[in-house]
Short mmCIF file of C-alpha atoms and ligand atoms in Angstrom, two decimals:
data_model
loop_
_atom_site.label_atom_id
_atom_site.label_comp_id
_atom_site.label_asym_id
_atom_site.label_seq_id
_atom_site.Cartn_x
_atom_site.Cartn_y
_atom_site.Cartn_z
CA UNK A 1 321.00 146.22 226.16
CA UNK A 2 319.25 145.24 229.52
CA UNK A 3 315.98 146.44 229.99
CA UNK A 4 315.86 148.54 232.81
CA UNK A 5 319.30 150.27 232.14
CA UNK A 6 319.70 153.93 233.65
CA UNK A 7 319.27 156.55 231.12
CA UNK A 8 318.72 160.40 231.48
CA UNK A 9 316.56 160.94 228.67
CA UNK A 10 314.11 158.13 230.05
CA UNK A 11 314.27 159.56 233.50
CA UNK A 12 313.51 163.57 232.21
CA UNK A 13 310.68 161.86 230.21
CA UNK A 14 309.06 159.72 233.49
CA UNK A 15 309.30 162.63 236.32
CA UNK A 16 307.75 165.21 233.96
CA UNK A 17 305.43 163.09 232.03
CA UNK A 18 305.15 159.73 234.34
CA UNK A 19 305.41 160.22 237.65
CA UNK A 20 303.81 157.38 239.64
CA UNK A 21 301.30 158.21 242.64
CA UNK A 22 301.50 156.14 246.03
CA UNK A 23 299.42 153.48 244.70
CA UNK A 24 301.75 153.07 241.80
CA UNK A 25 304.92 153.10 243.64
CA UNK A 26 303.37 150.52 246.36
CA UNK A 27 303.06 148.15 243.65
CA UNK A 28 307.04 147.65 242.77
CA UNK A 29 307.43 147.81 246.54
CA UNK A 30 305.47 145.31 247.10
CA UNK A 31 305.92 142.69 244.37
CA UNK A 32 309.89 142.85 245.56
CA UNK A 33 309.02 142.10 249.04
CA UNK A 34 306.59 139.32 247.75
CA UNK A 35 309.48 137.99 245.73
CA UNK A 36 307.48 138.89 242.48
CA UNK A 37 309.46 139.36 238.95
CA UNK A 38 310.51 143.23 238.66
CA UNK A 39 309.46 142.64 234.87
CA UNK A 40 306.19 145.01 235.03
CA UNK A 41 306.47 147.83 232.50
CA UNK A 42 307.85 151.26 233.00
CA UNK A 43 305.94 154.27 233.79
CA UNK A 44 307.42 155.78 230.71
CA UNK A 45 305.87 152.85 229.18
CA UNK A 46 302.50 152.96 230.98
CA UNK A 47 302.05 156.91 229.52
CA UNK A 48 302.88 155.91 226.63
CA UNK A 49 300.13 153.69 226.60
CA UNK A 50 297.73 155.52 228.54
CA UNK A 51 297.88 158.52 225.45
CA UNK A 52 297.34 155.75 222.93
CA UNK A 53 294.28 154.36 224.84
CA UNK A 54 292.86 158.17 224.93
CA UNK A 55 293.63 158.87 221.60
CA UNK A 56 291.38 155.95 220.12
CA UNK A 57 288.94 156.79 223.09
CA UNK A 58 289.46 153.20 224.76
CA UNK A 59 286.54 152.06 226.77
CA UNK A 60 287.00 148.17 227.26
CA UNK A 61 290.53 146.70 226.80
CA UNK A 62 292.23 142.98 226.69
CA UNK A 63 295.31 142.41 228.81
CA UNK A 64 297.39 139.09 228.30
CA UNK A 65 299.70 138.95 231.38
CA UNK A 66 298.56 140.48 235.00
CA UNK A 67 301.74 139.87 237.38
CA UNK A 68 301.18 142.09 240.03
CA UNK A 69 298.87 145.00 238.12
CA UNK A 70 301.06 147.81 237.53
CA UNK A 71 300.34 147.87 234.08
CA UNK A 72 296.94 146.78 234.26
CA UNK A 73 296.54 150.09 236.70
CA UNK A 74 298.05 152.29 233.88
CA UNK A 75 295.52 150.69 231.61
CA UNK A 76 292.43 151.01 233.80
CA UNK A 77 293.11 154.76 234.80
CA UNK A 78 293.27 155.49 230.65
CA UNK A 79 289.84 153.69 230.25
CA UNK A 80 286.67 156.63 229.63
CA UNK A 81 283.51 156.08 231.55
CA UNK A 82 282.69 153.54 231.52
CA UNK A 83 285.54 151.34 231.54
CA UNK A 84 286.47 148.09 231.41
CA UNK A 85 289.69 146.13 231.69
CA UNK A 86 289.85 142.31 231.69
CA UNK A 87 292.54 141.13 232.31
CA UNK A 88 294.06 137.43 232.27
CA UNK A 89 296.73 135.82 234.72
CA UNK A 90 297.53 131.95 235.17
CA UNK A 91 299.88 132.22 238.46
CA UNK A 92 297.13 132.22 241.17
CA UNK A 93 299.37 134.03 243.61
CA UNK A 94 300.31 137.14 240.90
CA UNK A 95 296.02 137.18 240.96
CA UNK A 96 295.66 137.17 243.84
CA UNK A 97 298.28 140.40 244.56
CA UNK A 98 296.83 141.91 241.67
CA UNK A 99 293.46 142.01 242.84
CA UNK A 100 294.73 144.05 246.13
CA UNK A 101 296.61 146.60 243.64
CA UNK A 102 293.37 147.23 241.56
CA UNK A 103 291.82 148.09 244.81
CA UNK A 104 294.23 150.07 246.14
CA UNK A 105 294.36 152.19 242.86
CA UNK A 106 290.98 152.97 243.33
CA UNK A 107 290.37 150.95 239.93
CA UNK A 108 288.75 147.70 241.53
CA UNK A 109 285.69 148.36 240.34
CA UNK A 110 286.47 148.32 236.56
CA UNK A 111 289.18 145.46 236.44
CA UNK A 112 288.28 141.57 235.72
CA UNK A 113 291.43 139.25 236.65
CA UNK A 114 290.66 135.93 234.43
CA UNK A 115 292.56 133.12 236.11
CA UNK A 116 293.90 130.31 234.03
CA UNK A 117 296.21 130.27 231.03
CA UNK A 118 295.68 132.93 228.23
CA UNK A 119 295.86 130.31 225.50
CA UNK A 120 292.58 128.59 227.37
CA UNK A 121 290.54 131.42 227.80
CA UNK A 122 291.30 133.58 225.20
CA UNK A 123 289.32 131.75 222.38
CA UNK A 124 286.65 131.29 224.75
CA UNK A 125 286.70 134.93 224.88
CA UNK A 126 283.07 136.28 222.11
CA UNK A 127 283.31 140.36 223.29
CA UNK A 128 285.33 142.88 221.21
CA UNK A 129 287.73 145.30 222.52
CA UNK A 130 288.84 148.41 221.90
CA UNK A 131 292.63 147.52 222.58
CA UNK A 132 294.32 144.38 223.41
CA UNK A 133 297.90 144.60 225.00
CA UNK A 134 299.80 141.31 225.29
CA UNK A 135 302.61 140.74 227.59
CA UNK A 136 302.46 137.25 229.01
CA UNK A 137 305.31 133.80 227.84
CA UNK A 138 306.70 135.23 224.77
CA UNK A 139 306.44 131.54 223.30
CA UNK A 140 302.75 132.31 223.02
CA UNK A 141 302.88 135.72 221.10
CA UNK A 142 302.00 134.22 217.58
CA UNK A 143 298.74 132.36 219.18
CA UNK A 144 298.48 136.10 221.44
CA UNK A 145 298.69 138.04 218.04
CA UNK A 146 296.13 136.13 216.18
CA UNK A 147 293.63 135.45 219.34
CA UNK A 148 294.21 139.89 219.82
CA UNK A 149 292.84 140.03 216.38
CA UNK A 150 290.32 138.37 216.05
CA UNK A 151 288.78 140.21 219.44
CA UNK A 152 289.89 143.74 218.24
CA UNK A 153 287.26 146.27 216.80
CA UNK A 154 288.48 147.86 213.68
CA UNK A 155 289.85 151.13 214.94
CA UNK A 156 291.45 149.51 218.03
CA UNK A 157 294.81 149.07 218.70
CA UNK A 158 297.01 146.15 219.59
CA UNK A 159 299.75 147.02 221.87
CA UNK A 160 302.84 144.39 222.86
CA UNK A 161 305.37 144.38 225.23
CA UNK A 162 309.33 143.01 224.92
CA UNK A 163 309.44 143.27 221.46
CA UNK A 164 312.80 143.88 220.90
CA UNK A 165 312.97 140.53 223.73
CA UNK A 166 316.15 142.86 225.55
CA UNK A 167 317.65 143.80 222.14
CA UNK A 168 317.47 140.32 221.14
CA UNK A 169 315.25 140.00 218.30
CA UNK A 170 317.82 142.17 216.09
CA UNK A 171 320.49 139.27 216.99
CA UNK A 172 320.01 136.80 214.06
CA UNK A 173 322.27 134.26 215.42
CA UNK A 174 320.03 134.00 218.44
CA UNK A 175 317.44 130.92 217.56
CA UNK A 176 315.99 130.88 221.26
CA UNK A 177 312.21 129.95 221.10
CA UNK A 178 310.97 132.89 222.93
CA UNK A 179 313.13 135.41 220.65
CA UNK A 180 311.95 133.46 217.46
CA UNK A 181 308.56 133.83 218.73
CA UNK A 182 308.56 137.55 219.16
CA UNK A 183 310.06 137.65 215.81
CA UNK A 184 307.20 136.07 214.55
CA UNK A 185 304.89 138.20 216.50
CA UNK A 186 306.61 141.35 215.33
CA UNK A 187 306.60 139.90 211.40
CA UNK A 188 302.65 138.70 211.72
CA UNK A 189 302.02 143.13 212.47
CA UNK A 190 304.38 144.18 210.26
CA UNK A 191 303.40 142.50 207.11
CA UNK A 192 299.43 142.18 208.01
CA UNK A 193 297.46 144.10 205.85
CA UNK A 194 294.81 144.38 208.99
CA UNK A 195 296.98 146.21 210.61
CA UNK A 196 299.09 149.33 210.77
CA UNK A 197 302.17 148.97 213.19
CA UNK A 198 305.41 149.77 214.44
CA UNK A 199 307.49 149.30 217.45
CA UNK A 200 307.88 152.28 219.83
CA UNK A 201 311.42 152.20 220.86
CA UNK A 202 310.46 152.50 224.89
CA UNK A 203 312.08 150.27 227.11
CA UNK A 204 311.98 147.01 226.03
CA UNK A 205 310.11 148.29 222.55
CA UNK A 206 306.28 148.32 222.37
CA UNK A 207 304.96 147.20 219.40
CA UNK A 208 301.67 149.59 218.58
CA UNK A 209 299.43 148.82 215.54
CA UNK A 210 295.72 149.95 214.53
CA UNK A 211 293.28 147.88 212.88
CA UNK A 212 292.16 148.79 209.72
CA UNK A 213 290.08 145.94 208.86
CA UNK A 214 288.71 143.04 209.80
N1 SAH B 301 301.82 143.20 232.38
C1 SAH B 301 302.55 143.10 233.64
C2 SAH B 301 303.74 142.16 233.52
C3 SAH B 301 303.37 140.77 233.07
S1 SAH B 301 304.67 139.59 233.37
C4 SAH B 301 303.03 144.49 234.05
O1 SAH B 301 303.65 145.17 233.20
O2 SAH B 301 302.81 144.90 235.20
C5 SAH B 301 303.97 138.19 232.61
C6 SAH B 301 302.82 137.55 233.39
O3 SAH B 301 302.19 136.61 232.52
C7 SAH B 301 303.25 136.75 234.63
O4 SAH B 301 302.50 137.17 235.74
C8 SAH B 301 302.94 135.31 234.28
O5 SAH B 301 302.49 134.53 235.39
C9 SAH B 301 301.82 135.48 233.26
N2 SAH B 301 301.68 134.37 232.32
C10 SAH B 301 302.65 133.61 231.74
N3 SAH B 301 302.13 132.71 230.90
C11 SAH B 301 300.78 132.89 230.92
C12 SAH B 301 299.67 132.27 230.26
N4 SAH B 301 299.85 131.27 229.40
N5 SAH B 301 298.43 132.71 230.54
C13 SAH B 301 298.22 133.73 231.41
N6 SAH B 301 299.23 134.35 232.07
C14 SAH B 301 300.49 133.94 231.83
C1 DHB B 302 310.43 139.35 230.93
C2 DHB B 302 309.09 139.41 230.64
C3 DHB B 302 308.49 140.63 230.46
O1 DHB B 302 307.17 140.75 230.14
C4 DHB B 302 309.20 141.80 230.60
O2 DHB B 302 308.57 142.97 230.39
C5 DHB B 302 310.55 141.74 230.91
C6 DHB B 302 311.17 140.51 231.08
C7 DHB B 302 311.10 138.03 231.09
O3 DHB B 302 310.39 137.02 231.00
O4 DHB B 302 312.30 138.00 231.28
MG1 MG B 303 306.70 142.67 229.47
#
């Protein structure tokens, strides 16, 4: 099933629960004139996460995969007072964009873009946070999963995107790296007595878990 396909349900769900402001909207306008990927998450998506940040009372959270900030703005606008997002991008020019989106949100102020690759800084990375949410090469998610752990307070909640990988993680015939690797990632949660998880069958499936231990 493609990700973005049309569905009634999913569009009752984002116009009463998820509607998406100017600043929002600008940001899919934007990254398709810039010739960005359209692969931020939904807004179904973003509420979704949003009600899980405010139900653990998420102050500072991790985010593995910038693009152009539309989920980084969903994440930011969940954060209490005072809140902080850091989040980390390798593609100077998705940054770069990003940076302008965070302003234009009216989140600027709270959001740290790390440039560089994830699997550099993140075990440079000492601070714990109160969620992590990974969504960056799916190749990495095993190293992602581990690295989100280890910088997780107990109580916090790891979030990932894409990982049902368009459906294709259920395919068992399908050995591509990236699919194998979100396999993995979803396996490492499920069977990790750290951690209590599921997936969250929105759009492309986020995985949710909370950390029991550490
Ligand atoms: N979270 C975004 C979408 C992220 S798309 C949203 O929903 O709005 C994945 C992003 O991860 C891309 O911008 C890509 O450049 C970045 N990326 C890929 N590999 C990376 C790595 N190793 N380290 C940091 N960023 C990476
Ligand atoms: C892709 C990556 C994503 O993070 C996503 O949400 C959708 C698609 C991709 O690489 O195809
Ligand atoms: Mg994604």
């Amino acid at each position: 099933m493609p990700i973005e396909t049309p569905d009634p349900i999913e569009e009752y769900v984002h116009i009463l629960f998820a509607p998406e402001d100017a600043a929002l909207s600008a940001v899919s306008r934007r990254q398709e004139q810039a010739g960005l990927p359209a692969i931020n998450i939904s807004p179904t998506e973003g509420k979704v996460i949003g009600v899980l940040l405010r139900a653990v009372g998420a102050r500072r959270a991790l985010e593995i995969g910038t693009l152009g900030g539309y989920s980084g703005i969903w994440i930011a606008r969940a954060l209490g007072e005072p809140g902080r997002l850091v989040t980390i991008e390798m593609d100077q020019r998705h940054a770069t964009f990003a940076r302008r989106s965070f302003v234009e949100a009216g989140v600027g102020d709270r959001v740290e873009i790390h440039e560089g690759s994830a699997r550099d800084i993140l075990p440079r990375l000492k601070e714990k946070f109160d969620a992590v949410f990974v969504d960056a090469d799916k190749e990495s998610y095993p190293f992602y999963y581990e690295q989100g752990m280890r910088l997780l307070r107990v109580g916090g909640l790891l979030l990932g995107d894409n990982a049902f990988r368009d459906g294709r993680v259920a395919h068992s015939g399908d050995r591509a790296p990236d699919v194998e690797a979100v396999r993995e990632f979803n396996r490492l949660a499920a069977n990790d007595p750290r951690l209590f998880a599921t997936i969250i069958p929105v759009r492309d499936g986020l995985l949710v878990g909370v950390k029991l231990a550490d």
